[in-house]
Short mmCIF file of C-alpha atoms in Angstrom, two decimals:
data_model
loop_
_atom_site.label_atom_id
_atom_site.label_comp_id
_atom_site.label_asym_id
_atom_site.label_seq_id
_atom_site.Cartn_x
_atom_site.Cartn_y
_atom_site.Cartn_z
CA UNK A 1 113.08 -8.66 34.57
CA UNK A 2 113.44 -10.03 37.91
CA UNK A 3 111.48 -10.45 41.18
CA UNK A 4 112.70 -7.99 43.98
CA UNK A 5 110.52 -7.59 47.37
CA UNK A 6 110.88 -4.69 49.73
CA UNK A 7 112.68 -5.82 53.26
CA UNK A 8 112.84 -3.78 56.40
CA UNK A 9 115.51 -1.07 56.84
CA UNK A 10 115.03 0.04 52.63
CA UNK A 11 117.22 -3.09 52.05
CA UNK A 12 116.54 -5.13 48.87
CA UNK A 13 117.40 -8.27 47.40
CA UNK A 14 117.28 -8.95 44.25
CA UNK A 15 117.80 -12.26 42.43
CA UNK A 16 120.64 -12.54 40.55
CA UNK A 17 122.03 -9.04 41.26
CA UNK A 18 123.60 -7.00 43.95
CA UNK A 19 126.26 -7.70 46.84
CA UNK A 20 123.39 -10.50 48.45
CA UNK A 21 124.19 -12.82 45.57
CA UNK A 22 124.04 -16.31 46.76
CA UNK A 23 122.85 -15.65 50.33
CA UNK A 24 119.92 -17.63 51.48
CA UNK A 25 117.20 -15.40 51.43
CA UNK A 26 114.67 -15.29 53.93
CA UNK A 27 111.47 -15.07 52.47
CA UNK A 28 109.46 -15.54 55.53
CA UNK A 29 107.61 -12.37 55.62
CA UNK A 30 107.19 -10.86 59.61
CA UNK A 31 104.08 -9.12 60.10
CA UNK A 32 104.94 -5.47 60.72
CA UNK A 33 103.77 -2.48 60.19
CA UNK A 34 106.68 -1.90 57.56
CA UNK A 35 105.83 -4.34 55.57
CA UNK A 36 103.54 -4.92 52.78
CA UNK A 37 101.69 -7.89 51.49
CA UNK A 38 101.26 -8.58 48.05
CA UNK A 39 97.06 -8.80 47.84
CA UNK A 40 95.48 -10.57 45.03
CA UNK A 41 92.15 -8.17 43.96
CA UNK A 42 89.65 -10.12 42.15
CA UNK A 43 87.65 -7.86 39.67
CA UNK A 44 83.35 -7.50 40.81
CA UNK A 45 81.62 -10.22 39.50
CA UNK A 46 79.19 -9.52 37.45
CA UNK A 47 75.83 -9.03 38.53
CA UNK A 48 73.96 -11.65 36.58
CA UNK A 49 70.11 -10.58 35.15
CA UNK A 50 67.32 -13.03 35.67
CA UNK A 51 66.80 -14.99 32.28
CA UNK A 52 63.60 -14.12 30.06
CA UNK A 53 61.56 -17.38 30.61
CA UNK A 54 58.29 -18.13 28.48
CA UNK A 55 55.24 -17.35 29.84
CA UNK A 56 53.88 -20.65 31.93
CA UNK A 57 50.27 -20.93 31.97
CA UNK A 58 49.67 -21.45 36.41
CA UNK A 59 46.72 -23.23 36.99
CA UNK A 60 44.63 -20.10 38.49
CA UNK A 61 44.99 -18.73 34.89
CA UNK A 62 43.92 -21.81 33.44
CA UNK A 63 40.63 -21.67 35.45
CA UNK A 64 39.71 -18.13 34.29
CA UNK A 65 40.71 -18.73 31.01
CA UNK A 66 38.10 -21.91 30.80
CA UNK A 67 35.10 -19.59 32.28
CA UNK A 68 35.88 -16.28 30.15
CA UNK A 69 35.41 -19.26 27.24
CA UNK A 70 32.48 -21.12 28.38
CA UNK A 71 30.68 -17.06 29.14
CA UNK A 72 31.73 -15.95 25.93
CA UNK A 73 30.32 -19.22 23.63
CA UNK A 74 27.26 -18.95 25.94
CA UNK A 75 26.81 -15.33 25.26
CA UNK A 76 26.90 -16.58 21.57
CA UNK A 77 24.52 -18.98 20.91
CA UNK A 78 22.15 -16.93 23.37
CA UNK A 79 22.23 -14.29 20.73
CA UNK A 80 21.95 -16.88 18.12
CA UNK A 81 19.09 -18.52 20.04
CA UNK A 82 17.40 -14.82 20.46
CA UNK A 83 17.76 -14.13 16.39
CA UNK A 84 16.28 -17.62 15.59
CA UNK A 85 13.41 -16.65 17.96
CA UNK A 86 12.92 -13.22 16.48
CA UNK A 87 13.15 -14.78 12.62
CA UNK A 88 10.51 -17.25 13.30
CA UNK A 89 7.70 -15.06 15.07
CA UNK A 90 8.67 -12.37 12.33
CA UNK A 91 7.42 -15.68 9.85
CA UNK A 92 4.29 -16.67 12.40
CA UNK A 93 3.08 -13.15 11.88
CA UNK A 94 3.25 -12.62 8.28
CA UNK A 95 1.93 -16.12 8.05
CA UNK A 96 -0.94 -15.04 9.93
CA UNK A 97 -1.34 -11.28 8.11
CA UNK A 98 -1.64 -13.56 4.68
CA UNK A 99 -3.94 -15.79 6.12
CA UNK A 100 -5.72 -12.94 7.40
CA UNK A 101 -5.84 -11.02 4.50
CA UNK A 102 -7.01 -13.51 2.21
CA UNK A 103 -10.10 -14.57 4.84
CA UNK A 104 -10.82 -10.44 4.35
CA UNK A 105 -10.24 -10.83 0.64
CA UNK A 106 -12.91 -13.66 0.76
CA UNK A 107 -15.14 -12.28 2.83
CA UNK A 108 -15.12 -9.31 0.91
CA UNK A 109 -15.79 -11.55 -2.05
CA UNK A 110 -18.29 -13.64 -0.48
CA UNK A 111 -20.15 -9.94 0.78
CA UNK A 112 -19.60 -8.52 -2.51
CA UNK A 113 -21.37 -11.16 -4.40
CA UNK A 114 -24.58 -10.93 -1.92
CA UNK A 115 -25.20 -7.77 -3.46
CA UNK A 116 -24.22 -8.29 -7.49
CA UNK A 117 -27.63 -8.73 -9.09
CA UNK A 118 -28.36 -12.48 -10.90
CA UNK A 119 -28.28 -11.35 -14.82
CA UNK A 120 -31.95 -12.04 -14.41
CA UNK A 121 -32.53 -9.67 -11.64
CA UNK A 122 -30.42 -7.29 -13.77
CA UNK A 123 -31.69 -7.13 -17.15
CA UNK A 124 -35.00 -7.20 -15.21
CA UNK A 125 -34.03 -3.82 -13.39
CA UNK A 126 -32.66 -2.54 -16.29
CA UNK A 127 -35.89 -2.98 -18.49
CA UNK A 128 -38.18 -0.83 -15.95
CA UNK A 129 -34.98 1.64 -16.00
CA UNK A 130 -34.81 1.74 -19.92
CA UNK A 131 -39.05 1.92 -20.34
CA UNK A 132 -39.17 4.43 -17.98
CA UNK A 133 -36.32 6.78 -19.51
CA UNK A 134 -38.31 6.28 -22.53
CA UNK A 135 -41.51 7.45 -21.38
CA UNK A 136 -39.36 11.26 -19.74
CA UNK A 137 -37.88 11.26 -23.26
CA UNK A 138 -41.44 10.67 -25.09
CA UNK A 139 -43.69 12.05 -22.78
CA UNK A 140 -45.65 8.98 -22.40
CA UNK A 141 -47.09 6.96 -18.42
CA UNK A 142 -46.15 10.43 -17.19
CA UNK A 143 -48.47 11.16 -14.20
CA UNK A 144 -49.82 15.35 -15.47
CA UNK A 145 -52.29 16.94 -13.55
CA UNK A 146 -55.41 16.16 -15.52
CA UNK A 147 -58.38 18.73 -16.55
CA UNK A 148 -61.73 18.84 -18.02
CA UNK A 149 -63.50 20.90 -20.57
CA UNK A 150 -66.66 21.79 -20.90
CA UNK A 151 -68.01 18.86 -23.20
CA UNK A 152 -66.16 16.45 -20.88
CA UNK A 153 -63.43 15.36 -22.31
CA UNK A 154 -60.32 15.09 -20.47
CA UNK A 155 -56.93 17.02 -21.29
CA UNK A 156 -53.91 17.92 -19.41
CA UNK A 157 -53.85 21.22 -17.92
CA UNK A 158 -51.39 23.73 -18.47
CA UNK A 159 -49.46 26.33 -16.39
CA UNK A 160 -48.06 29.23 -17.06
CA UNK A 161 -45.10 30.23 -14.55
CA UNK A 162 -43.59 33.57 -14.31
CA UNK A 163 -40.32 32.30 -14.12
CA UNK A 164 -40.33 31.21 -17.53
CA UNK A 165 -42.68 33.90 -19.61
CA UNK A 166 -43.59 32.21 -22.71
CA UNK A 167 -43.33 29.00 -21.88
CA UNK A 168 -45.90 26.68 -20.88
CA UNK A 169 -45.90 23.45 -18.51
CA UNK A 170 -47.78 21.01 -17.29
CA UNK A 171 -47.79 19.89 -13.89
CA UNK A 172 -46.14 16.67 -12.63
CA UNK A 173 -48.64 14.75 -9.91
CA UNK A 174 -45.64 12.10 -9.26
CA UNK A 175 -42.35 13.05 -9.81
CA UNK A 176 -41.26 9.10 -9.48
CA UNK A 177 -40.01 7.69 -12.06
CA UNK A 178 -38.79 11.25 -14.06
CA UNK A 179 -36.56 12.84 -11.76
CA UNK A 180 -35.71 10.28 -9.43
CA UNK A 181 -34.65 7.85 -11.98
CA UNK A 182 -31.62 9.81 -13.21
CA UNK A 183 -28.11 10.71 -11.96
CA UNK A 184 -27.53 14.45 -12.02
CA UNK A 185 -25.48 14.14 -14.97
CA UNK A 186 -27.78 11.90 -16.97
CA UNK A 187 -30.39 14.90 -16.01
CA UNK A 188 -28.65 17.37 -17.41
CA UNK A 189 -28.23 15.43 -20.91
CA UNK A 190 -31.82 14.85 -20.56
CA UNK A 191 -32.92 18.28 -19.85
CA UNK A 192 -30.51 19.85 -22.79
CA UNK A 193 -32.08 17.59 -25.15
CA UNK A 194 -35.42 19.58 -24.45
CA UNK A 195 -33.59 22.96 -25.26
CA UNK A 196 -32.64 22.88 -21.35
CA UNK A 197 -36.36 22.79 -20.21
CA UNK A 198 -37.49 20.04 -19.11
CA UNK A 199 -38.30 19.44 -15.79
CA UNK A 200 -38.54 22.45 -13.62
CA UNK A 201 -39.30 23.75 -10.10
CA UNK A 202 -41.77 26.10 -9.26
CA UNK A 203 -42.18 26.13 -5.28
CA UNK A 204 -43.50 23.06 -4.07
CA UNK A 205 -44.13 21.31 -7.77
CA UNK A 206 -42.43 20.52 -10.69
CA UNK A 207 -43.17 21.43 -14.05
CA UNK A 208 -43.06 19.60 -17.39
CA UNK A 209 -42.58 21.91 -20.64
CA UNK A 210 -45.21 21.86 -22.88
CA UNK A 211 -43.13 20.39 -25.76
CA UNK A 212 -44.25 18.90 -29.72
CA UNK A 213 -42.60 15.22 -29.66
CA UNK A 214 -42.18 13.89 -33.09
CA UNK A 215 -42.55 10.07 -32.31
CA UNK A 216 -40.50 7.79 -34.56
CA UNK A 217 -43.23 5.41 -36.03
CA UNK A 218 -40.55 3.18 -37.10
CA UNK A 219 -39.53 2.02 -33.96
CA UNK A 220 -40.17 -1.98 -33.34
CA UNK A 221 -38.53 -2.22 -30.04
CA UNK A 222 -34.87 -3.25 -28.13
CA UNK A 223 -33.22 -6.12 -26.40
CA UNK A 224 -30.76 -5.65 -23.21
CA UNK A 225 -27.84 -7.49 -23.17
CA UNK A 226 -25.71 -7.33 -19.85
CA UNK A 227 -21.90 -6.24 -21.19
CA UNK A 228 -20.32 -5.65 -17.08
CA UNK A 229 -22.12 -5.77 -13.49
CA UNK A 230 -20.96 -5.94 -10.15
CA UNK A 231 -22.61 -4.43 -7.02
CA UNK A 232 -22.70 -0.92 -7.37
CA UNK A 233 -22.88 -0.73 -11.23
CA UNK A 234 -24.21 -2.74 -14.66
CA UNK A 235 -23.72 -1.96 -18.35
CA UNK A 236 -25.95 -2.88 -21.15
CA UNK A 237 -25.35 -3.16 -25.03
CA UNK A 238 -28.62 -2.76 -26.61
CA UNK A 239 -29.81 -3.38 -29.67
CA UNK A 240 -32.74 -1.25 -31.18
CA UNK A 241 -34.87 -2.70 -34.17
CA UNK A 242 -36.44 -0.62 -36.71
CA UNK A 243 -38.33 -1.05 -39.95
CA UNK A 244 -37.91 0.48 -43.11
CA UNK A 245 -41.23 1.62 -43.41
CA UNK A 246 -43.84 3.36 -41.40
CA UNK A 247 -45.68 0.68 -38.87
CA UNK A 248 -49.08 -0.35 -39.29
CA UNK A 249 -50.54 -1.80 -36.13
CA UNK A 250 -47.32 -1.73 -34.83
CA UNK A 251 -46.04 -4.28 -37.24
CA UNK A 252 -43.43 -4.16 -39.71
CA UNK A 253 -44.46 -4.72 -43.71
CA UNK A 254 -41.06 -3.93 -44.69
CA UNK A 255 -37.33 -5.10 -44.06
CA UNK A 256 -35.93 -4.43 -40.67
CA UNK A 257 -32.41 -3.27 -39.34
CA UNK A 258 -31.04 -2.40 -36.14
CA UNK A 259 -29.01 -0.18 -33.84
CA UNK A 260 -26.55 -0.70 -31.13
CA UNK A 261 -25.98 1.78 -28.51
CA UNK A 262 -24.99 1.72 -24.71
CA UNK A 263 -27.12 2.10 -21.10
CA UNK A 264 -25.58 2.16 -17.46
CA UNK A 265 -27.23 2.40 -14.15
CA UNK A 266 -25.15 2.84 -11.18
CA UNK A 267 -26.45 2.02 -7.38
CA UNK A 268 -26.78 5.26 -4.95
CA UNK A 269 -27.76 5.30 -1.64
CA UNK A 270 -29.17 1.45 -2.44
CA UNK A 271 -31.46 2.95 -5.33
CA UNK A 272 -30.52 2.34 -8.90
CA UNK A 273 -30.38 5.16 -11.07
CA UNK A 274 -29.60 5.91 -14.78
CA UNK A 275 -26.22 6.87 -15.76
CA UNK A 276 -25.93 6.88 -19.09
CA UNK A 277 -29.00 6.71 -21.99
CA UNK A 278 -29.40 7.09 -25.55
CA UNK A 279 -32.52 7.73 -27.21
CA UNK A 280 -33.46 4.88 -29.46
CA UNK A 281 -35.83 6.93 -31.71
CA UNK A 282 -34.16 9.97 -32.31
CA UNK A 283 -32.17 9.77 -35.61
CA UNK A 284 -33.05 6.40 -36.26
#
């Protein structure tokens, strides 16, 4: 195709065709209002978008980066500090309960054993205790009321009380060493093996039945051995000797044998009383 440019007056020239062939053209344009100018239109340029750069530490963030570290390994090894503090007083004060407890546990010890009886002092204590049970089972160093017949000769007086009709008594002077040598249980065993009168209170006195004692004249005697003791309480294994035949002055023409049985006294109120007795002649 060829070039062809508008001219003034709707003429046109065109190259190569038409009646204009070979005529210089004149391609100097004039500037009038006929005329048109060929106008070269660049496209829009492209608005170019910032580029995505890395993120570049500035030297403000650098600073609080530095203290947000040195708070936070401070606020660590304060707590560390704090839970080191709190594990070692925890030890301190079980150190010092331990300690503690074992000065208690050896002062306890130390108190305790000011009041456990030597095994002298014991089997001492228990002899008067096992003599004296002997005499409220047998009757015998009781303190009666005492009277006199006519002739002079002494006998022990005895009372009738209407409490008991049929029964007679005679009257305790000193109730020491009867009542207020046994427990209240010991008592009772005591007063059932009298058909459960024994020992009784009538007002102001007491009262000892009026009983027939069939004394064992085989009966030698006993040795206390201590089995357990500590402050408040002792056992004893004794061992009761007998002979085969009656006694003549109290000695023993025959073979002998013996018994074992058990006695306790417990400590009340700092008094020792009897706990537990058997009666060495009874059944022997």
């Amino acid at each position: 195709m060829g070039y062809y440019e508008e001219t003034r007056q709707g003429e046109y020239n065109v190259d190569g065709l038409g009646s204009n062939t070979g005529k210089k053209r004149n391609n100097k344009k004039k500037n009038s209002s006929n005329h048109y100018n060929k106008v070269k239109v660049s496209p829009p340029k492209k608005e170019k978008r910032p580029e995505k750069r890395p993120y570049k530490r500035t030297k403000a963030g650098s600073k609080y980066f530095v203290r947000n570290l040195f708070i936070f390994m401070f606020v660590i090894i304060l707590v560390v500090f704090l839970l080191f503090t709190i594990v070692l007083i925890m030890n301190n004060y079980s150190n010092v309960d331990s300690s503690n407890e074992e000065e208690t546990t050896s002062e306890k010890k130390e108190d305790t054993s000011k009041y456990v009886l030597s095994d002298n002092d014991a089997i001492s204590v228990g002899e008067d205790l096992y003599n004296k049970a002997m005499n409220a089972y047998w009757m015998t160093a009781l303190e009666l009321e005492l009277d006199k017949d006519v002739a002079g000769d002494v006998f022990l007086k005895e009372f009738e009380l209407k409490s008991y009709p049929g029964l007679k008594f005679y009257k305790l002077i000193n109730s020491k060493g009867v009542i207020d040598i046994f427990t209240e249980n010991a008592y009772q065993v005591l007063s059932n093996y009298f058909v459960n009168y024994y020992i009784v209170k009538d007002g102001d006195n007491y009262y000892y039945q009026v009983y027939d004692v069939n004394d064992n004249d085989r009966y030698i005697g006993h040795e206390l051995t201590i089995k357990k003791k500590d402050n408040n309480s002792i056992s004893y294994n004794v061992v009761s000797k007998y002979c085969n035949k009656k006694l003549e002055n109290d000695l023993c023409l025959g073979e002998s044998y013996t018994k074992e049985s058990k006695f306790d006294i417990v400590k009340k109120n700092n008094v020792w009383l009897i706990n537990h007795f058997e009666e060495p002649k009874k059944d022997a």
